[in-house]
């Protein structure tokens, strides 16, 4: 795997990684970083344990990334997630200390918003779909990717519109309502997945989505499987290239332990079961796992260590 590590990349703050996956070209762009409470990010895991992996600041906050993966398939340019965006109030920006960098990051990577023709949101929390649309000084909101078809799950939209006490602040409807109203966003239904092969719903050749519920009821992972002619398939022990942007099921490489789920997860028990299901394929098939909120390790393969625990493969 060719990977431009942050240390070796002059635009490292803006472009987090670049690699190829079969015939697909993957670039990890970034909306910058933000700060969240370390306790909320690690649920019931004691601070004495998680703070050995990631150091909190004086206010117990940890630094997280906002990774947008741009996939060039040869026919399509796909953006997975769109960061926090520029719609937070000054008060919320002060809390999160986010930087609204995705437009600069795309420019640094040589990606024009106009060339992105597919945008996929794993779910519709504000830190995953913020740059779906851009807020202008006159208060208007327009699509950031004017030529893209956007994909999200209908259940996420419906849940966000309920504005429940538990998670109302996580949903900001200007990130998706204007796109639904204009017909630019396609809402996926539960029935679509039920009828799909392997429960994976194709978005374009080599790119599909699958439900991984738990963080939210309809969170989706994005599979990247570059199509290959039969005669060029690797033989023997070489696995077929497969990547997966797993969204908030595994927000960072520090969350690989099966029980290290987040306080934010609506159904933590389901998250644990879904992680087991994910690993049952991702580890033996050596998937490239793309992390949504890990600024330092945006992608890795996962292996089991000598104790049988999932870790970043060496
Ligand atoms: Zn989320």
Tab-separated table of C-alpha atoms and ligand atoms in Angstrom:
chain	number	residue	atom	x	y	z
A	1	UNK	CA	0.000	0.000	0.000
A	2	UNK	CA	1.326	3.424	-0.892
A	3	UNK	CA	0.418	5.819	1.838
A	4	UNK	CA	1.543	9.366	2.227
A	5	UNK	CA	1.898	9.664	5.958
A	6	UNK	CA	1.164	13.032	7.559
A	7	UNK	CA	4.835	13.474	8.423
A	8	UNK	CA	5.901	13.059	4.804
A	9	UNK	CA	3.201	15.245	3.296
A	10	UNK	CA	3.802	19.027	3.155
A	11	UNK	CA	0.043	19.708	3.240
A	12	UNK	CA	-0.314	17.204	6.067
A	13	UNK	CA	-2.833	19.237	8.047
A	14	UNK	CA	-5.087	19.413	5.008
A	15	UNK	CA	-4.580	16.089	3.202
A	16	UNK	CA	-4.291	13.258	5.670
A	17	UNK	CA	-3.476	10.311	3.411
A	18	UNK	CA	-3.439	9.082	-0.156
A	19	UNK	CA	-3.418	5.509	-1.346
A	20	UNK	CA	-4.651	3.185	-4.042
A	21	UNK	CA	-7.035	0.300	-3.553
A	22	UNK	CA	-7.008	-1.844	-6.675
A	23	UNK	CA	-7.962	0.570	-9.449
A	24	UNK	CA	-9.520	3.036	-6.993
A	25	UNK	CA	-7.650	6.155	-5.887
A	26	UNK	CA	-8.355	7.199	-2.284
A	27	UNK	CA	-7.584	10.598	-0.756
A	28	UNK	CA	-8.371	11.400	2.861
A	29	UNK	CA	-9.269	15.074	3.047
A	30	UNK	CA	-10.101	16.830	6.297
A	31	UNK	CA	-12.427	19.459	7.685
A	32	UNK	CA	-9.792	19.955	10.398
A	33	UNK	CA	-10.064	18.831	13.998
A	34	UNK	CA	-12.482	19.317	16.881
A	35	UNK	CA	-12.582	18.657	20.586
A	36	UNK	CA	-14.984	16.301	22.359
A	37	UNK	CA	-15.161	15.107	25.956
A	38	UNK	CA	-12.952	12.052	26.352
A	39	UNK	CA	-15.423	10.370	28.680
A	40	UNK	CA	-18.256	10.700	26.159
A	41	UNK	CA	-16.018	9.233	23.442
A	42	UNK	CA	-15.191	6.136	25.502
A	43	UNK	CA	-18.493	5.442	27.299
A	44	UNK	CA	-18.045	3.248	30.370
A	45	UNK	CA	-14.315	2.684	29.795
A	46	UNK	CA	-12.407	4.142	32.790
A	47	UNK	CA	-10.265	7.183	32.083
A	48	UNK	CA	-7.279	5.382	33.615
A	49	UNK	CA	-7.462	3.006	30.629
A	50	UNK	CA	-8.383	5.250	27.682
A	51	UNK	CA	-5.995	8.040	28.712
A	52	UNK	CA	-3.102	5.628	28.124
A	53	UNK	CA	-4.047	5.661	24.440
A	54	UNK	CA	-5.028	9.291	23.919
A	55	UNK	CA	-4.163	12.189	26.208
A	56	UNK	CA	-6.973	14.552	27.224
A	57	UNK	CA	-6.382	18.269	27.722
A	58	UNK	CA	-6.945	20.114	31.002
A	59	UNK	CA	-10.704	20.125	30.338
A	60	UNK	CA	-10.763	16.368	29.651
A	61	UNK	CA	-11.248	16.894	25.905
A	62	UNK	CA	-9.558	14.853	23.182
A	63	UNK	CA	-8.585	15.920	19.676
A	64	UNK	CA	-10.533	14.247	16.880
A	65	UNK	CA	-10.381	14.416	13.098
A	66	UNK	CA	-13.090	14.988	10.498
A	67	UNK	CA	-12.130	12.750	7.609
A	68	UNK	CA	-13.740	12.976	4.188
A	69	UNK	CA	-12.626	10.192	1.877
A	70	UNK	CA	-12.602	11.033	-1.823
A	71	UNK	CA	-12.750	7.915	-3.984
A	72	UNK	CA	-11.901	8.204	-7.660
A	73	UNK	CA	-13.214	5.034	-9.246
A	74	UNK	CA	-12.294	5.923	-12.831
A	75	UNK	CA	-15.935	6.664	-13.630
A	76	UNK	CA	-17.104	8.473	-10.519
A	77	UNK	CA	-15.712	10.800	-7.886
A	78	UNK	CA	-17.282	9.879	-4.574
A	79	UNK	CA	-17.115	11.901	-1.336
A	80	UNK	CA	-17.787	9.945	1.864
A	81	UNK	CA	-18.849	12.315	4.687
A	82	UNK	CA	-18.511	16.082	4.633
A	83	UNK	CA	-17.258	17.129	8.098
A	84	UNK	CA	-18.785	19.828	10.321
A	85	UNK	CA	-19.144	22.557	7.707
A	86	UNK	CA	-19.664	26.285	8.295
A	87	UNK	CA	-23.101	26.413	9.933
A	88	UNK	CA	-22.241	26.166	13.617
A	89	UNK	CA	-23.099	29.138	15.791
A	90	UNK	CA	-20.112	31.070	17.205
A	91	UNK	CA	-20.911	29.535	20.594
A	92	UNK	CA	-20.726	25.975	19.244
A	93	UNK	CA	-17.544	26.760	17.300
A	94	UNK	CA	-16.052	27.997	20.550
A	95	UNK	CA	-16.913	24.696	22.235
A	96	UNK	CA	-15.665	22.414	19.455
A	97	UNK	CA	-12.833	24.669	18.191
A	98	UNK	CA	-13.315	23.304	14.676
A	99	UNK	CA	-11.697	25.035	11.699
A	100	UNK	CA	-13.980	24.574	8.637
A	101	UNK	CA	-11.112	23.392	6.431
A	102	UNK	CA	-12.709	20.983	3.958
A	103	UNK	CA	-12.809	23.418	0.982
A	104	UNK	CA	-9.091	24.167	1.436
A	105	UNK	CA	-8.343	20.476	1.917
A	106	UNK	CA	-10.081	19.547	-1.337
A	107	UNK	CA	-8.189	22.311	-3.138
A	108	UNK	CA	-4.872	21.110	-1.698
A	109	UNK	CA	-5.668	17.626	-3.008
A	110	UNK	CA	-6.590	18.963	-6.450
A	111	UNK	CA	-10.257	18.006	-6.142
A	112	UNK	CA	-12.861	20.473	-7.448
A	113	UNK	CA	-16.282	20.336	-5.750
A	114	UNK	CA	-17.855	20.331	-9.236
A	115	UNK	CA	-16.233	17.007	-10.141
A	116	UNK	CA	-17.708	15.159	-7.145
A	117	UNK	CA	-20.740	13.353	-8.531
A	118	UNK	CA	-21.684	11.208	-5.514
A	119	UNK	CA	-21.806	12.163	-1.819
A	120	UNK	CA	-22.559	9.524	0.825
A	121	UNK	CA	-23.431	10.318	4.465
A	122	UNK	CA	-23.069	7.328	6.820
A	123	UNK	CA	-25.552	9.111	9.096
A	124	UNK	CA	-26.714	12.688	9.554
A	125	UNK	CA	-25.052	13.845	12.772
A	126	UNK	CA	-23.786	17.411	12.304
A	127	UNK	CA	-20.127	16.305	12.224
A	128	UNK	CA	-20.694	13.985	9.236
A	129	UNK	CA	-22.736	16.056	6.785
A	130	UNK	CA	-21.873	19.697	7.552
A	131	UNK	CA	-20.404	20.572	4.164
A	132	UNK	CA	-23.254	18.907	2.295
A	133	UNK	CA	-24.338	22.519	1.998
A	134	UNK	CA	-22.558	25.861	2.378
A	135	UNK	CA	-23.943	28.794	4.389
A	136	UNK	CA	-23.387	32.169	2.723
A	137	UNK	CA	-23.156	35.626	4.330
A	138	UNK	CA	-26.658	36.498	3.131
A	139	UNK	CA	-28.029	33.511	5.070
A	140	UNK	CA	-28.701	31.367	1.994
A	141	UNK	CA	-27.641	27.722	1.837
A	142	UNK	CA	-26.501	26.042	-1.377
A	143	UNK	CA	-25.142	22.563	-2.208
A	144	UNK	CA	-21.356	22.450	-1.756
A	145	UNK	CA	-21.162	19.784	-4.472
A	146	UNK	CA	-23.488	21.179	-7.157
A	147	UNK	CA	-23.222	18.223	-9.544
A	148	UNK	CA	-23.477	15.452	-6.962
A	149	UNK	CA	-26.252	13.069	-6.098
A	150	UNK	CA	-26.334	12.797	-2.313
A	151	UNK	CA	-27.241	9.559	-0.498
A	152	UNK	CA	-28.455	9.189	3.092
A	153	UNK	CA	-30.818	6.875	4.959
A	154	UNK	CA	-34.454	7.926	5.204
A	155	UNK	CA	-34.575	6.741	8.823
A	156	UNK	CA	-31.814	9.195	9.749
A	157	UNK	CA	-33.772	12.095	8.293
A	158	UNK	CA	-36.935	11.030	10.110
A	159	UNK	CA	-35.049	10.580	13.387
A	160	UNK	CA	-33.402	14.003	13.034
A	161	UNK	CA	-36.759	15.652	12.394
A	162	UNK	CA	-38.157	14.195	15.642
A	163	UNK	CA	-35.719	16.398	17.619
A	164	UNK	CA	-35.664	14.044	20.603
A	165	UNK	CA	-34.282	15.178	23.960
A	166	UNK	CA	-31.363	12.738	23.770
A	167	UNK	CA	-29.837	13.808	20.465
A	168	UNK	CA	-31.650	16.845	19.023
A	169	UNK	CA	-28.396	18.856	19.050
A	170	UNK	CA	-26.729	16.277	16.812
A	171	UNK	CA	-29.033	17.057	13.877
A	172	UNK	CA	-28.959	20.303	11.886
A	173	UNK	CA	-31.566	20.120	9.133
A	174	UNK	CA	-29.998	22.740	6.762
A	175	UNK	CA	-27.393	20.019	6.138
A	176	UNK	CA	-29.998	17.900	4.347
A	177	UNK	CA	-33.489	19.407	4.116
A	178	UNK	CA	-32.621	21.746	1.183
A	179	UNK	CA	-31.152	18.788	-0.743
A	180	UNK	CA	-34.252	16.683	-0.112
A	181	UNK	CA	-36.513	19.559	-1.172
A	182	UNK	CA	-34.596	20.062	-4.426
A	183	UNK	CA	-34.516	16.334	-5.211
A	184	UNK	CA	-30.708	16.231	-5.080
A	185	UNK	CA	-30.607	13.791	-2.139
A	186	UNK	CA	-31.718	10.190	-2.543
A	187	UNK	CA	-33.117	8.692	0.658
A	188	UNK	CA	-32.418	4.982	1.075
A	189	UNK	CA	-35.043	2.768	2.707
A	190	UNK	CA	-34.857	-0.337	4.858
A	191	UNK	CA	-36.558	-2.339	2.115
A	192	UNK	CA	-33.782	-1.391	-0.318
A	193	UNK	CA	-31.223	-3.107	1.925
A	194	UNK	CA	-33.411	-6.133	2.544
A	195	UNK	CA	-33.589	-6.792	-1.167
A	196	UNK	CA	-29.893	-6.092	-1.858
A	197	UNK	CA	-27.291	-8.826	-2.326
A	198	UNK	CA	-25.387	-9.468	0.946
A	199	UNK	CA	-27.417	-6.571	2.428
A	200	UNK	CA	-25.126	-4.263	0.467
A	201	UNK	CA	-26.869	-1.636	-1.566
A	202	UNK	CA	-24.932	-0.584	-4.690
A	203	UNK	CA	-24.368	3.161	-5.130
A	204	UNK	CA	-22.101	2.915	-8.186
A	205	UNK	CA	-19.833	0.123	-9.526
A	206	UNK	CA	-17.546	-0.960	-6.661
A	207	UNK	CA	-19.186	1.262	-4.043
A	208	UNK	CA	-22.025	0.031	-1.819
A	209	UNK	CA	-23.527	0.782	1.583
A	210	UNK	CA	-24.511	-1.596	4.374
A	211	UNK	CA	-26.347	-0.995	7.646
A	212	UNK	CA	-24.243	-1.207	10.826
A	213	UNK	CA	-26.803	-0.142	13.453
A	214	UNK	CA	-26.024	0.862	17.022
A	215	UNK	CA	-24.495	4.341	16.984
A	216	UNK	CA	-27.759	5.328	15.343
A	217	UNK	CA	-30.495	2.961	14.221
A	218	UNK	CA	-29.622	3.296	10.534
A	219	UNK	CA	-25.905	4.100	10.405
A	220	UNK	CA	-24.282	2.815	7.211
A	221	UNK	CA	-20.762	1.662	6.382
A	222	UNK	CA	-19.423	2.240	2.869
A	223	UNK	CA	-17.777	-0.683	1.074
A	224	UNK	CA	-15.140	-0.052	-1.584
A	225	UNK	CA	-14.571	-3.051	-3.836
A	226	UNK	CA	-12.815	-2.104	-7.066
A	227	UNK	CA	-14.216	-4.311	-9.823
A	228	UNK	CA	-11.634	-6.592	-11.398
A	229	UNK	CA	-11.732	-8.753	-14.488
A	230	UNK	CA	-11.812	-12.437	-13.476
A	231	UNK	CA	-8.444	-13.189	-15.116
A	232	UNK	CA	-6.614	-10.537	-13.072
A	233	UNK	CA	-7.934	-11.596	-9.689
A	234	UNK	CA	-5.155	-12.342	-7.224
A	235	UNK	CA	-4.718	-15.996	-6.484
A	236	UNK	CA	-3.699	-17.921	-3.379
A	237	UNK	CA	-3.456	-15.965	-0.168
A	238	UNK	CA	-3.588	-12.465	-1.677
A	239	UNK	CA	-6.960	-11.019	-0.727
A	240	UNK	CA	-9.145	-9.101	-3.147
A	241	UNK	CA	-8.809	-5.375	-2.355
A	242	UNK	CA	-11.617	-4.228	-0.090
A	243	UNK	CA	-11.966	-0.994	1.857
A	244	UNK	CA	-14.652	0.017	4.303
A	245	UNK	CA	-15.457	3.444	5.737
A	246	UNK	CA	-17.089	2.242	8.908
A	247	UNK	CA	-18.379	5.575	10.238
A	248	UNK	CA	-18.997	5.838	13.967
A	249	UNK	CA	-19.014	2.066	14.553
A	250	UNK	CA	-15.222	2.508	14.962
A	251	UNK	CA	-14.622	6.270	15.181
A	252	UNK	CA	-10.856	6.030	15.738
A	253	UNK	CA	-8.120	3.405	15.839
A	254	UNK	CA	-8.221	3.803	19.643
A	255	UNK	CA	-11.713	2.279	19.666
A	256	UNK	CA	-10.887	-1.133	18.207
A	257	UNK	CA	-11.606	-3.138	21.391
A	258	UNK	CA	-15.016	-4.692	20.942
A	259	UNK	CA	-16.433	-3.187	24.157
A	260	UNK	CA	-14.859	0.291	23.810
A	261	UNK	CA	-18.026	1.844	22.408
A	262	UNK	CA	-19.018	5.486	22.827
A	263	UNK	CA	-21.295	7.205	25.321
A	264	UNK	CA	-22.957	8.765	22.264
A	265	UNK	CA	-24.070	5.379	20.894
A	266	UNK	CA	-27.846	4.960	21.099
A	267	UNK	CA	-27.578	1.155	21.398
A	268	UNK	CA	-24.133	0.153	22.720
A	269	UNK	CA	-24.967	-3.558	22.913
A	270	UNK	CA	-25.850	-3.544	19.240
A	271	UNK	CA	-22.567	-1.746	18.492
A	272	UNK	CA	-20.674	-4.587	20.169
A	273	UNK	CA	-22.494	-7.200	18.073
A	274	UNK	CA	-21.973	-5.185	14.876
A	275	UNK	CA	-18.251	-4.836	15.620
A	276	UNK	CA	-17.991	-8.622	15.929
A	277	UNK	CA	-19.809	-9.028	12.643
A	278	UNK	CA	-17.570	-6.421	10.976
A	279	UNK	CA	-14.352	-8.001	12.265
A	280	UNK	CA	-15.452	-11.475	11.134
A	281	UNK	CA	-14.835	-10.224	7.590
A	282	UNK	CA	-12.500	-7.229	7.958
A	283	UNK	CA	-9.743	-9.128	9.784
A	284	UNK	CA	-9.462	-12.379	7.779
A	285	UNK	CA	-10.057	-10.563	4.475
A	286	UNK	CA	-7.568	-7.797	5.401
A	287	UNK	CA	-9.911	-4.921	4.635
A	288	UNK	CA	-8.532	-1.399	4.600
A	289	UNK	CA	-10.525	0.251	7.402
A	290	UNK	CA	-11.127	4.003	7.060
A	291	UNK	CA	-11.721	5.875	10.314
A	292	UNK	CA	-14.015	8.884	10.378
A	293	UNK	CA	-12.605	10.722	13.427
A	294	UNK	CA	-8.959	9.631	13.659
A	295	UNK	CA	-6.766	12.577	12.611
A	296	UNK	CA	-3.493	10.660	12.934
A	297	UNK	CA	-4.485	7.208	11.683
A	298	UNK	CA	-7.131	7.782	9.027
A	299	UNK	CA	-6.806	4.244	7.669
A	300	UNK	CA	-5.380	0.915	8.772
A	301	UNK	CA	-5.698	-2.799	8.442
A	302	UNK	CA	-6.813	-4.602	11.596
A	303	UNK	CA	-5.303	-7.790	13.039
A	304	UNK	CA	-5.649	-9.760	16.258
A	305	UNK	CA	-2.781	-9.471	18.755
A	306	UNK	CA	-1.421	-12.325	20.869
A	307	UNK	CA	-4.279	-11.829	23.345
A	308	UNK	CA	-6.848	-12.076	20.565
A	309	UNK	CA	-7.698	-8.344	20.675
A	310	UNK	CA	-8.165	-6.297	17.497
A	311	UNK	CA	-5.275	-3.865	16.910
A	312	UNK	CA	-3.834	-1.847	14.039
A	313	UNK	CA	-1.827	-4.318	11.945
A	314	UNK	CA	1.906	-3.683	12.141
B	1	LIG	ZN1	-22.366	10.187	14.905
